[in-house]
Amino acid sequence: MANNNNEKNNLNIKNVSHLDMNHVNMESEIEKLLDKEKEVSDVKVFDTDKEIFIAAEIKQMDRFRIKEIEKKLNNLIKDKYPNHNVTLSTDKKIFLELDKLEQKAKNTNMNNKDLEKEIKRIKSLSEELT
């Protein structure tokens, strides 16, 4: 039991910082909300004015209940942000794509237009996978 608590405390949860502090605050709130869920081991959050794109990494033992967990996480976010279009993916490839985007955004100072274009590309990729 203590091992599980240590594992939860060592999570690697990150977000991409945008020029607008509202985006950073919303991303942090979403991360904290999802951090409370025991099935989530890592998460990437990107948001625009009307959309929230989330890639969540689910712990291996909980992957047997993946659809149930996706629905629960989706409902949590939609309840908190009803005016936003929420896209949640638990696919490892999408998680890795968002991780690459996060690194690229940090290293190259991407503008919001390019960031939104990349998010749109990754979102269409996630729709192909489902």
C-alpha positions as a printed NumPy array, in Angstrom:
array([[  0.   ,   0.   ,   0.   ],
       [  2.808,   2.43 ,   0.861],
       [  4.474,   1.667,  -2.46 ],
       [  1.336,   2.778,  -4.3  ],
       [  1.359,   6.132,  -2.468],
       [  5.041,   6.69 ,  -3.299],
       [  4.332,   5.868,  -6.938],
       [  1.508,   8.421,  -7.036],
       [  3.72 ,  11.105,  -5.464],
       [  6.428,  10.612,  -8.095],
       [  4.185,  11.249, -11.093],
       [  5.625,  13.14 , -14.016],
       [  2.786,  15.5  , -14.91 ],
       [  3.628,  18.412, -17.194],
       [  1.988,  21.035, -19.308],
       [  3.105,  23.371, -22.044],
       [  3.191,  26.971, -20.963],
       [  1.315,  29.323, -23.25 ],
       [  1.581,  33.053, -23.502],
       [ -1.836,  33.397, -21.858],
       [ -1.839,  32.632, -18.11 ],
       [ -5.478,  31.483, -18.309],
       [ -4.345,  28.525, -20.401],
       [ -1.627,  27.633, -17.912],
       [ -4.074,  27.845, -15.007],
       [ -6.667,  25.697, -16.767],
       [ -4.06 ,  23.093, -17.707],
       [ -2.822,  22.99 , -14.107],
       [ -6.362,  22.566, -12.807],
       [ -7.   ,  19.711, -15.228],
       [ -3.736,  18.037, -14.241],
       [ -4.608,  18.289, -10.537],
       [ -8.066,  16.9  , -11.215],
       [ -6.701,  13.928, -13.139],
       [ -3.865,  13.449, -10.642],
       [ -6.469,  12.473,  -8.052],
       [ -7.499,   9.512, -10.193],
       [ -5.588,   6.405,  -9.119],
       [ -5.628,   4.876, -12.618],
       [ -3.713,   7.768, -14.222],
       [  0.077,   7.594, -14.162],
       [  0.919,  10.548, -16.442],
       [ -0.95 ,  13.178, -18.428],
       [ -0.337,  15.816, -21.101],
       [ -2.8  ,  18.708, -21.413],
       [ -3.103,  21.289, -24.178],
       [ -5.908,  23.769, -24.512],
       [ -7.051,  26.445, -26.883],
       [ -9.906,  28.897, -26.473],
       [-12.643,  26.306, -27.034],
       [-10.86 ,  22.948, -26.962],
       [ -9.058,  20.813, -24.412],
       [ -6.869,  17.983, -25.673],
       [ -5.684,  15.433, -23.107],
       [ -3.478,  12.381, -23.433],
       [ -3.576,  10.234, -20.316],
       [ -1.333,   7.316, -19.565],
       [ -3.213,   4.594, -17.695],
       [ -1.474,   2.207, -15.308],
       [ -0.916,  -1.249, -16.776],
       [ -3.243,  -3.148, -14.42 ],
       [ -6.085,  -0.699, -15.062],
       [ -5.912,  -1.05 , -18.858],
       [ -8.415,  -3.91 , -18.637],
       [-11.045,  -1.282, -17.792],
       [ -9.852,   1.295, -20.327],
       [-13.268,   2.256, -21.759],
       [-14.759,   2.722, -18.3  ],
       [-11.788,   4.854, -17.21 ],
       [-11.894,   6.965, -20.404],
       [-15.578,   7.66 , -19.858],
       [-15.01 ,   8.62 , -16.209],
       [-12.103,  10.962, -17.034],
       [-13.989,  12.511, -19.949],
       [-16.997,  13.202, -17.736],
       [-14.804,  14.786, -15.051],
       [-13.365,  17.263, -17.533],
       [-16.653,  17.954, -19.327],
       [-18.383,  18.662, -16.   ],
       [-15.652,  21.114, -14.999],
       [-15.394,  22.804, -18.443],
       [-18.808,  22.507, -20.133],
       [-18.063,  25.254, -22.678],
       [-15.041,  23.433, -24.109],
       [-14.774,  20.638, -26.612],
       [-12.914,  17.846, -24.77 ],
       [-10.802,  15.217, -26.516],
       [ -9.231,  12.564, -24.331],
       [ -6.924,   9.837, -25.572],
       [ -5.347,   6.96 , -23.694],
       [ -3.402,   5.816, -26.738],
       [  0.358,   5.632, -26.16 ],
       [  1.144,   7.017, -29.639],
       [ -0.931,  10.149, -28.992],
       [  0.751,  10.563, -25.62 ],
       [  4.167,  10.383, -27.287],
       [  3.113,  12.858, -30.019],
       [  1.994,  15.362, -27.37 ],
       [  5.25 ,  14.827, -25.508],
       [  7.188,  15.658, -28.713],
       [  5.018,  18.734, -29.213],
       [  5.667,  19.816, -25.644],
       [  9.436,  19.561, -26.179],
       [  9.216,  21.374, -29.507],
       [  7.123,  24.173, -27.987],
       [  9.605,  24.632, -25.138],
       [ 12.673,  24.61 , -27.389],
       [ 11.453,  26.706, -30.328],
       [  9.015,  29.193, -28.785],
       [  6.131,  28.129, -31.04 ],
       [  3.423,  30.684, -31.587],
       [ -0.201,  29.843, -30.764],
       [ -1.15 ,  29.421, -34.427],
       [  1.525,  26.749, -34.996],
       [  0.656,  25.097, -31.704],
       [ -3.03 ,  24.893, -32.641],
       [ -2.096,  23.476, -36.051],
       [ -0.028,  20.714, -34.417],
       [ -2.78 ,  19.94 , -31.903],
       [ -5.256,  19.676, -34.77 ],
       [ -2.921,  17.246, -36.578],
       [ -2.522,  15.078, -33.473],
       [ -6.26 ,  15.206, -32.818],
       [ -6.981,  13.929, -36.336],
       [ -4.417,  11.187, -35.77 ],
       [ -6.219,  10.172, -32.568],
       [ -9.533,  10.019, -34.45 ],
       [ -7.922,   7.717, -37.036],
       [ -6.751,   5.343, -34.305],
       [-10.211,   4.937, -32.767]])
